[in-house]
PDB file of C-alpha atoms in Angstrom:
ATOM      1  CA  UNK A   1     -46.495 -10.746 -90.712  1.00  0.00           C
ATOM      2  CA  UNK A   2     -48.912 -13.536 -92.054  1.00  0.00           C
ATOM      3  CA  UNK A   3     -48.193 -16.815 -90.847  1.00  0.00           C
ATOM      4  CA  UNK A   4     -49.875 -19.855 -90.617  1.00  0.00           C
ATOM      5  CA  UNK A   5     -50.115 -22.641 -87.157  1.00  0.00           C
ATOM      6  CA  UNK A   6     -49.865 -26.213 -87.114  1.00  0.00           C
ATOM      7  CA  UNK A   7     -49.930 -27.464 -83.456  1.00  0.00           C
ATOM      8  CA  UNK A   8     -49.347 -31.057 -84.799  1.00  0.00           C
ATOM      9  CA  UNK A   9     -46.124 -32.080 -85.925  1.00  0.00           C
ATOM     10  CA  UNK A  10     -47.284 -35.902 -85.845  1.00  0.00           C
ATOM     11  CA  UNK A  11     -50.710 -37.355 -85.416  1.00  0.00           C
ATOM     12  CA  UNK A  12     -50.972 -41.093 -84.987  1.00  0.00           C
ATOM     13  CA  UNK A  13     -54.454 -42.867 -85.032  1.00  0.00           C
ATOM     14  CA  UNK A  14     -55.976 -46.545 -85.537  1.00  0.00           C
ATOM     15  CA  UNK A  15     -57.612 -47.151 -88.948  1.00  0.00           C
ATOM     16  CA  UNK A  16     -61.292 -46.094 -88.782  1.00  0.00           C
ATOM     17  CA  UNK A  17     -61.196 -43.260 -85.980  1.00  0.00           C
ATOM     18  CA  UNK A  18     -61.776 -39.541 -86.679  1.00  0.00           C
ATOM     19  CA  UNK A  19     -58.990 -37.156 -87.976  1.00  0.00           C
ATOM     20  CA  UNK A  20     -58.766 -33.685 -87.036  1.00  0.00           C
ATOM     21  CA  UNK A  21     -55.478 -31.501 -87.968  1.00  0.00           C
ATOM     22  CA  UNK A  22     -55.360 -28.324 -86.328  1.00  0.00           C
ATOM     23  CA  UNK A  23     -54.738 -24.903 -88.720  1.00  0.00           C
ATOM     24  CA  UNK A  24     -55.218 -21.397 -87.431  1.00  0.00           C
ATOM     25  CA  UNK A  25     -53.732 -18.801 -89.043  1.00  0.00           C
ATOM     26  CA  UNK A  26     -52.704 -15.077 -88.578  1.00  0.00           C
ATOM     27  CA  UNK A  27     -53.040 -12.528 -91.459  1.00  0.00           C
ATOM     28  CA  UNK A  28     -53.960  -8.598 -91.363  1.00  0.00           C
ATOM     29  CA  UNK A  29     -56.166  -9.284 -94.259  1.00  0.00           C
ATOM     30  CA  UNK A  30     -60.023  -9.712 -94.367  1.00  0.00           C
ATOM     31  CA  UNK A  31     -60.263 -12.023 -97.432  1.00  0.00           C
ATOM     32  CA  UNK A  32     -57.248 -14.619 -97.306  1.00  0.00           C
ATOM     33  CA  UNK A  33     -57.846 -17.988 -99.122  1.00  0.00           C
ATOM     34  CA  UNK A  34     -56.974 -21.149 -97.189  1.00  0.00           C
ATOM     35  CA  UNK A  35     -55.886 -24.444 -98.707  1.00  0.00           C
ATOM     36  CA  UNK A  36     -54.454 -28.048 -97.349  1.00  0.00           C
ATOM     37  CA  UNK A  37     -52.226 -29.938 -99.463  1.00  0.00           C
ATOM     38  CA  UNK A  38     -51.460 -33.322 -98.823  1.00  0.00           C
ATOM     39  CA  UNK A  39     -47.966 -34.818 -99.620  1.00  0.00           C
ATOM     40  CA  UNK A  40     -47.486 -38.760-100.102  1.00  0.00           C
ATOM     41  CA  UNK A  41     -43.687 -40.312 -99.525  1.00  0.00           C
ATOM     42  CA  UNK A  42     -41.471 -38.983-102.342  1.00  0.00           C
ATOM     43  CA  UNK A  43     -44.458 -36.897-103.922  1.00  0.00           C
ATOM     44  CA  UNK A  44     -45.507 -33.150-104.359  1.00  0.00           C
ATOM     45  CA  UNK A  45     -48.353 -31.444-102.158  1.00  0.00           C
ATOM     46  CA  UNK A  46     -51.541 -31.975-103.649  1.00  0.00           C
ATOM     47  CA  UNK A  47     -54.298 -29.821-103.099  1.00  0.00           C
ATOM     48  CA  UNK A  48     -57.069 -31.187-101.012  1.00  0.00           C
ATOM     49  CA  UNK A  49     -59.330 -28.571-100.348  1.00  0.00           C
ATOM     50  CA  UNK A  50     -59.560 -24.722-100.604  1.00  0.00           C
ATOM     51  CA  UNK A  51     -61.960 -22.072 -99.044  1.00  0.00           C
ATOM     52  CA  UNK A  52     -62.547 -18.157 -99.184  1.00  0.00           C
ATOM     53  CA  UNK A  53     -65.904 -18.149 -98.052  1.00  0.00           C
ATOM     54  CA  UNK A  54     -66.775 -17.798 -94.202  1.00  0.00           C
ATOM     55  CA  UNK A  55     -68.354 -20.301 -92.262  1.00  0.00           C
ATOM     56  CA  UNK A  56     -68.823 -22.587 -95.233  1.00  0.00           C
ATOM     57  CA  UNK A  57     -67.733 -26.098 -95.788  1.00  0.00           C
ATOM     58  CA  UNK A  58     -65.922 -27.505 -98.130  1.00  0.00           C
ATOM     59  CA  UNK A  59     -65.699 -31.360 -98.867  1.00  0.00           C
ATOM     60  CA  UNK A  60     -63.112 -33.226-100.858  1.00  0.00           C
ATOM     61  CA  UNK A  61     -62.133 -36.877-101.092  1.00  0.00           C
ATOM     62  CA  UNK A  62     -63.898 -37.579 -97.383  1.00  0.00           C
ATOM     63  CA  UNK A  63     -61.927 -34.888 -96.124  1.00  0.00           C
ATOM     64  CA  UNK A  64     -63.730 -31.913 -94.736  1.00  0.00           C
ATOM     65  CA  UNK A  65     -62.590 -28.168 -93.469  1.00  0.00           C
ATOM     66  CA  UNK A  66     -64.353 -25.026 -92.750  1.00  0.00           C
ATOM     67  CA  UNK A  67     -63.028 -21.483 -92.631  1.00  0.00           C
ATOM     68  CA  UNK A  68     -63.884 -19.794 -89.527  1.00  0.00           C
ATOM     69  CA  UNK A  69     -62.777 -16.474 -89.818  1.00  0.00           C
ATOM     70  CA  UNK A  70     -63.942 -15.174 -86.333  1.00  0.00           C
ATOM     71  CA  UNK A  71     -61.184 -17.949 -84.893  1.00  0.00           C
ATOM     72  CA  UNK A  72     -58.836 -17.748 -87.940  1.00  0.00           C
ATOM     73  CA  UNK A  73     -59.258 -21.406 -88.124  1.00  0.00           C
ATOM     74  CA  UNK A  74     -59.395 -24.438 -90.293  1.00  0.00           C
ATOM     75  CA  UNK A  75     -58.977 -27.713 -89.090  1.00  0.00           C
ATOM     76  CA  UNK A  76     -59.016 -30.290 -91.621  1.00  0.00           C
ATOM     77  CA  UNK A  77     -61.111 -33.528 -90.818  1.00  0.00           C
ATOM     78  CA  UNK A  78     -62.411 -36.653 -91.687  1.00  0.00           C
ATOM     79  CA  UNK A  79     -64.639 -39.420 -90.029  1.00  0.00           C
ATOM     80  CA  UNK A  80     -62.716 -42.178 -90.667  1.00  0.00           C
ATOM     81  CA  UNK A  81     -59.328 -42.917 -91.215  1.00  0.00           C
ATOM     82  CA  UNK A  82     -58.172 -45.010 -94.078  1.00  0.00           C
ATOM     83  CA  UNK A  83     -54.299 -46.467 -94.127  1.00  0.00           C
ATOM     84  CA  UNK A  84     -54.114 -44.455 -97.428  1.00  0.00           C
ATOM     85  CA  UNK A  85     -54.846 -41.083 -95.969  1.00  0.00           C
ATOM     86  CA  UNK A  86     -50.843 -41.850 -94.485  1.00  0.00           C
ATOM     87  CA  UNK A  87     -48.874 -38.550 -95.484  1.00  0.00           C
ATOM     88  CA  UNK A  88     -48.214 -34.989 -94.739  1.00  0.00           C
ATOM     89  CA  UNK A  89     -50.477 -32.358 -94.060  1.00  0.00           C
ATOM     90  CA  UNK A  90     -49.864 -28.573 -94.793  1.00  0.00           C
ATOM     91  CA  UNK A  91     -52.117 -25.838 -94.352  1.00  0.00           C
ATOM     92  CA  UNK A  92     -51.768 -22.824 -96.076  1.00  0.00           C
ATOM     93  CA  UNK A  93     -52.474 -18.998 -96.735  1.00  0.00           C
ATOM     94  CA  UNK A  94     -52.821 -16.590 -99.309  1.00  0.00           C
ATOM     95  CA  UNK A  95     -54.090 -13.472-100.265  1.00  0.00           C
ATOM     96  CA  UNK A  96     -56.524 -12.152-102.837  1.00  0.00           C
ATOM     97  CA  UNK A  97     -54.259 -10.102-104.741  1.00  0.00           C
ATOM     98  CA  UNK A  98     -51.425 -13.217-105.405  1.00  0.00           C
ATOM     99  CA  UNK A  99     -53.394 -16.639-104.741  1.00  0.00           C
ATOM    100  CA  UNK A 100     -50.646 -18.125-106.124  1.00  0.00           C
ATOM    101  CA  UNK A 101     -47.729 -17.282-103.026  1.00  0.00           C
ATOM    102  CA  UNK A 102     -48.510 -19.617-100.188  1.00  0.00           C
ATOM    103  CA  UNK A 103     -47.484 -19.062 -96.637  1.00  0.00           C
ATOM    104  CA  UNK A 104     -47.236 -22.732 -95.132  1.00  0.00           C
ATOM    105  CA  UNK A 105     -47.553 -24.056 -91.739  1.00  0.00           C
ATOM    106  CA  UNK A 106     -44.999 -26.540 -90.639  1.00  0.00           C
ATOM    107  CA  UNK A 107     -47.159 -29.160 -91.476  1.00  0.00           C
ATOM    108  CA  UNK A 108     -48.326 -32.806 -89.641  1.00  0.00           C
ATOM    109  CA  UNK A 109     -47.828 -35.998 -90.489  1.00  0.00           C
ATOM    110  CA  UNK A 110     -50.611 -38.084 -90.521  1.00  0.00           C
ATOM    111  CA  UNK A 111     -49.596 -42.084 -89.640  1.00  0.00           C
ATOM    112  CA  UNK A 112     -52.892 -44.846 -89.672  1.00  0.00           C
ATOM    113  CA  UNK A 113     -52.144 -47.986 -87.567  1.00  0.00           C
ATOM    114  CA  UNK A 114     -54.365 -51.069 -88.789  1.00  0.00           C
TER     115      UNK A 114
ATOM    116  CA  UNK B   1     -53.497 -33.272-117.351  1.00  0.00           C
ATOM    117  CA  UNK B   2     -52.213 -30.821-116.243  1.00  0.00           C
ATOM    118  CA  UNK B   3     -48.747 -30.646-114.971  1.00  0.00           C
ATOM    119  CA  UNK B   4     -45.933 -28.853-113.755  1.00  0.00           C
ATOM    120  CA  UNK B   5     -42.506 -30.540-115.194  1.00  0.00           C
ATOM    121  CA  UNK B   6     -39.344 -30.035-112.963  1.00  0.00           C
ATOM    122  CA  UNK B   7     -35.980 -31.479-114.061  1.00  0.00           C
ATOM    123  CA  UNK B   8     -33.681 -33.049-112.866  1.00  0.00           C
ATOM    124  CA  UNK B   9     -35.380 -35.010-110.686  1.00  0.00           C
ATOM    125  CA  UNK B  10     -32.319 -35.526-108.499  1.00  0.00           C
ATOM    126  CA  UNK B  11     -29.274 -33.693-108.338  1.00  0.00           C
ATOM    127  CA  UNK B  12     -26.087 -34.288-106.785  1.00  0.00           C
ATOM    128  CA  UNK B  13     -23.513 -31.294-106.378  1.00  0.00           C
ATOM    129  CA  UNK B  14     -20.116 -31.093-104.246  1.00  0.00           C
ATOM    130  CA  UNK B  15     -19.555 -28.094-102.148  1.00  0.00           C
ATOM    131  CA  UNK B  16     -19.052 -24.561-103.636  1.00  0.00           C
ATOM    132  CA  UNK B  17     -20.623 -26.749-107.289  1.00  0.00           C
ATOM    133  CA  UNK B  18     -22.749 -24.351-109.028  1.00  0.00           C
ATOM    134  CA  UNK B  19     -26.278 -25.825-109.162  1.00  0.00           C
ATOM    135  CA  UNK B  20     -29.352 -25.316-111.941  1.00  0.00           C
ATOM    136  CA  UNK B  21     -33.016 -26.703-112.109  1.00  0.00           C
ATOM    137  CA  UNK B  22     -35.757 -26.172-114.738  1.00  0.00           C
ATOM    138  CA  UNK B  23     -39.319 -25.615-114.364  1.00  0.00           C
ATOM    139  CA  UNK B  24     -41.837 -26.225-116.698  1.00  0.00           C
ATOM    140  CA  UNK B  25     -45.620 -24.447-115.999  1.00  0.00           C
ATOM    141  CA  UNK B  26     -48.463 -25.693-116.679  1.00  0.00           C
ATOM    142  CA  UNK B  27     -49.454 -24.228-120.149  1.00  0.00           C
ATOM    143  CA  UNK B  28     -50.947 -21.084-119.761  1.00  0.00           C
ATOM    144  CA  UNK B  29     -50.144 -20.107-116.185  1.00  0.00           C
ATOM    145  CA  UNK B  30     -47.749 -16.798-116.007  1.00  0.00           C
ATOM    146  CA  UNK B  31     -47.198 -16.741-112.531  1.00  0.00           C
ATOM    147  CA  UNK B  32     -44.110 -19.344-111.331  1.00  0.00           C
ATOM    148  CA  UNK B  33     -42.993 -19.374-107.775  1.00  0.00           C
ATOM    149  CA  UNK B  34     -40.695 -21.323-106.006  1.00  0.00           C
ATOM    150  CA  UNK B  35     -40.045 -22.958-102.598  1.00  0.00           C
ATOM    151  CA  UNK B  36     -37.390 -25.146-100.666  1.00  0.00           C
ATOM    152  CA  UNK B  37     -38.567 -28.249 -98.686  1.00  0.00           C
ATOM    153  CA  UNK B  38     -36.203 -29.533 -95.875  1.00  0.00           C
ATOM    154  CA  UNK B  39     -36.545 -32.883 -94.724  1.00  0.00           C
ATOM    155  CA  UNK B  40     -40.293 -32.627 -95.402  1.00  0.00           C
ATOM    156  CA  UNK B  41     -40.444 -29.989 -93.137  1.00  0.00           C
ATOM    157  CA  UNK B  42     -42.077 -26.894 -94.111  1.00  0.00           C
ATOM    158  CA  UNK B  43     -42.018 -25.246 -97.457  1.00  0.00           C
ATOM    159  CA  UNK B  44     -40.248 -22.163 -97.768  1.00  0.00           C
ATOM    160  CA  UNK B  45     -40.985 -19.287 -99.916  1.00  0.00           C
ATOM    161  CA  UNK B  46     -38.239 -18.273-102.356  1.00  0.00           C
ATOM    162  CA  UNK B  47     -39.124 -16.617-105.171  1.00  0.00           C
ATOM    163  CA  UNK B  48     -42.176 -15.707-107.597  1.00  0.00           C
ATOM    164  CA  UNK B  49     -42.231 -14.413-111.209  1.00  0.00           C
ATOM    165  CA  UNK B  50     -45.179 -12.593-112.957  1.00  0.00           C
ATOM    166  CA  UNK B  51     -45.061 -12.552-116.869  1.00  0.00           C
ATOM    167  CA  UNK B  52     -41.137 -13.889-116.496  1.00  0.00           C
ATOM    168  CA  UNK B  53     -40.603 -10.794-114.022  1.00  0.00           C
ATOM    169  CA  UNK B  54     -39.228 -11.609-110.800  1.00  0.00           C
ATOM    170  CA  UNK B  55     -41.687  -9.651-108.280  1.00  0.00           C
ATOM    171  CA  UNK B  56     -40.664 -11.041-104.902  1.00  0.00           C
ATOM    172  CA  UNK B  57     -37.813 -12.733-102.937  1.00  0.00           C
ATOM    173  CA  UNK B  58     -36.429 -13.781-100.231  1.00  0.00           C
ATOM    174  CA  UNK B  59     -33.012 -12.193 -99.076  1.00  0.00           C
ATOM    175  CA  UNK B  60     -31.300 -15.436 -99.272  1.00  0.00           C
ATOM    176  CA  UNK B  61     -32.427 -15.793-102.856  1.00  0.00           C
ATOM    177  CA  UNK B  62     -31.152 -11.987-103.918  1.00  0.00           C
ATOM    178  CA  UNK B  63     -27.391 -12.698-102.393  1.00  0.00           C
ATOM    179  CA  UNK B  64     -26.725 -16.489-103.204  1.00  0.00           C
ATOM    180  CA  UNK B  65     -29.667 -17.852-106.465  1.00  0.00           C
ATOM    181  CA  UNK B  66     -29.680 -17.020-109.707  1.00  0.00           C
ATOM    182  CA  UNK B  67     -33.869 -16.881-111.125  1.00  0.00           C
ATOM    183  CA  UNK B  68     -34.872 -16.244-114.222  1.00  0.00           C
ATOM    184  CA  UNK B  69     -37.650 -17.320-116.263  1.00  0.00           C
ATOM    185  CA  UNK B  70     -36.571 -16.333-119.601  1.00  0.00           C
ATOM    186  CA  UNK B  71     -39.805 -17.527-121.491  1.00  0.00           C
ATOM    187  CA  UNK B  72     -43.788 -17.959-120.173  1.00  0.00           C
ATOM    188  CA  UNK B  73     -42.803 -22.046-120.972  1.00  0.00           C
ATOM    189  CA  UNK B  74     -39.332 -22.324-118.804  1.00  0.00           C
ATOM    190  CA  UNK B  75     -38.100 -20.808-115.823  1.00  0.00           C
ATOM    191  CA  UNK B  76     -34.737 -21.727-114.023  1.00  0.00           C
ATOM    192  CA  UNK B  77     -33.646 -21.676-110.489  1.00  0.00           C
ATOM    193  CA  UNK B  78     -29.728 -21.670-109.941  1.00  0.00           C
ATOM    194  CA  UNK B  79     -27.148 -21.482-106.725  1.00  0.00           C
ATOM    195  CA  UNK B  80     -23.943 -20.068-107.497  1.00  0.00           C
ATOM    196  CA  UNK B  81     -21.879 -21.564-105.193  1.00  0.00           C
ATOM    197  CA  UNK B  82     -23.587 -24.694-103.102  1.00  0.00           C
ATOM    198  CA  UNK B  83     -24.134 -24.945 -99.352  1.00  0.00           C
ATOM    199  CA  UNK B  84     -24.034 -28.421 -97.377  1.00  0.00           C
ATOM    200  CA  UNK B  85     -27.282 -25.848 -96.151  1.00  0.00           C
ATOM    201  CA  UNK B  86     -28.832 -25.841-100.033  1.00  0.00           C
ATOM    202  CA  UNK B  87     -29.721 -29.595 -99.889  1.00  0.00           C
ATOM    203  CA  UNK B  88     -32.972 -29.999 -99.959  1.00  0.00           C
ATOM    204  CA  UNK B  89     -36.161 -30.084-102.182  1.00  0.00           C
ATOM    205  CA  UNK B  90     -37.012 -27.342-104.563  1.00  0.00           C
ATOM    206  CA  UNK B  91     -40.561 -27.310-105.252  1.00  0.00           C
ATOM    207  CA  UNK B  92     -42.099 -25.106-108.459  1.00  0.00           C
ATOM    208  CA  UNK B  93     -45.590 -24.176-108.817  1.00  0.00           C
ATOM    209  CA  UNK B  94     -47.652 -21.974-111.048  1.00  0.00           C
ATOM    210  CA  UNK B  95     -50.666 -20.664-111.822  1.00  0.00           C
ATOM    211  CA  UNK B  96     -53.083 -18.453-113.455  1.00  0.00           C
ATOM    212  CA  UNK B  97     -53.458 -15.013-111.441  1.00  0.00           C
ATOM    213  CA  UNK B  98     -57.289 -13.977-112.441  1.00  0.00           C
ATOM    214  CA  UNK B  99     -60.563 -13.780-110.811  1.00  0.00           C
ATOM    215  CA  UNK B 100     -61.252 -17.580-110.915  1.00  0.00           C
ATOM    216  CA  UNK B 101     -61.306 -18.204-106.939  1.00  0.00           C
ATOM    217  CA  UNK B 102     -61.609 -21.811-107.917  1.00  0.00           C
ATOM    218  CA  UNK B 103     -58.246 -22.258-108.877  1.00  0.00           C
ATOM    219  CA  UNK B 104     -54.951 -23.554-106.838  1.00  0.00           C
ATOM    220  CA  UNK B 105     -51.276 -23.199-107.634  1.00  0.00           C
ATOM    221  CA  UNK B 106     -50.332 -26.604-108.991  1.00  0.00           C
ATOM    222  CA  UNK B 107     -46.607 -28.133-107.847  1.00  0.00           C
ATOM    223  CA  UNK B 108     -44.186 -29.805-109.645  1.00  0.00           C
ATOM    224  CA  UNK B 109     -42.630 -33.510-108.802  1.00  0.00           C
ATOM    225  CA  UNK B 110     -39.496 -31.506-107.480  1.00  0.00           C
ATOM    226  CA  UNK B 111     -35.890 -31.109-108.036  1.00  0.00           C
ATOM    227  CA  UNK B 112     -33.584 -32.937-104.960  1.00  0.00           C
ATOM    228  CA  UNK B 113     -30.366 -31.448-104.012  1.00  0.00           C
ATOM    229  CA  UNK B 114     -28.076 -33.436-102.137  1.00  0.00           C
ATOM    230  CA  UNK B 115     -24.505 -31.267-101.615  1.00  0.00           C
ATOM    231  CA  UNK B 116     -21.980 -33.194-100.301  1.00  0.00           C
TER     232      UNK B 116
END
């Protein structure tokens, strides 16, 4: 079935260094949309960023990602950590025909040291 | 702004209680799922509802929840008898099903279950 990796289950970094969060996904479909949400202490996922479209990036509050379907990746990233950017991470499928059911990964939390 | 509205917030049941939480779409949207979050772990697919049809669920959901979303502007989520298992947090979302590609399902604030 469709299913969606996170190899991460908790990413620790120093203010200012580059994130990367690790997504690849699995899905007999040709056309699935990808999304990361981020969820803050006590809040709901947010979306961050979305994607259909191959080999394209797409930007969004410093955060970047792009779908690679060859790999059936897309790693979320940034260039600089902020203590803000503190939370969980899920990636996430769907399909076309129902964008609205998402298949998550088991998410990674994200922790900036000053 | 848009919003999803979930209530109660928090919710406290014994064992073998019967449990209910509302949902509230964002105006407009007629698709509603919902999904369980464990100790921020991952989110679990329960159930979804098209036009206030139930379309898909989980097996769990078909022996042991009660769903129904009884008008495009409320939709309910119920357990019938409550598991120390069933604490956890319930997370609605909705959308609009179209050809936008530019849109995302958009979650509520949640409804906590704690069973004791």
């Amino acid at each position: 079935g469709d299913s969606v990796t996170q190899t991460e289950g908790l990413v620790t970094l120093t203010e200012g260094l580059p994130v990367m969060l690790n997504c690849t996904y699995q899905t007999i479909y040709s056309n699935p949309f990808l999304f990361w949400y981020v969820q803050h202490l006590n809040e709901s996922p947010r979306l961050l960023l979305k994607s259909f479209t191959d080999n394209k990036r797409t930007e969004h509050q410093g955060f970047h990602a792009t779908l690679h379907k060859s790999s059936s990746s897309f790693h979320l990233q940034k260039s600089s950590a902020q203590l803000s950017d503190s939370a969980l991470y899920y990636c996430a499928l769907s399909m076309n025909y129902n964008q609205g059911k998402l298949i998550f990964g088991q998410g990674t939390k994200l922790s900036i040291k000053p | 702004d848009a919003a999803v509205t979930q209530k109660p917030r928090y919710l406290i049941k014994m064992k073998g209680q019967e449990a209910e939480m509302k949902c509230i779409p964002e105006k407009g949207h007629t698709a509603v799922f919902w999904y369980q979050q464990k100790q921020s772990k991952e989110l679990k697919f329960l159930i979804y509802f098209q036009n206030q049809q139930p379309l898909d669920q989980i097996d769990m959901v078909k022996e042991r929840f009660s769903a129904v979303c009884p008008s495009s502007s409320l939709c309910s989520l119920g357990i019938r008898t409550c598991e120390a298992e069933d604490s956890a947090l319930y997370l609605c979302s909705s959308i609009c099903p179209g050809t936008d590609n530019n849109q995302a399902p958009l979650f509520g604030e949640g409804t906590r279950l704690s069973v004791l």
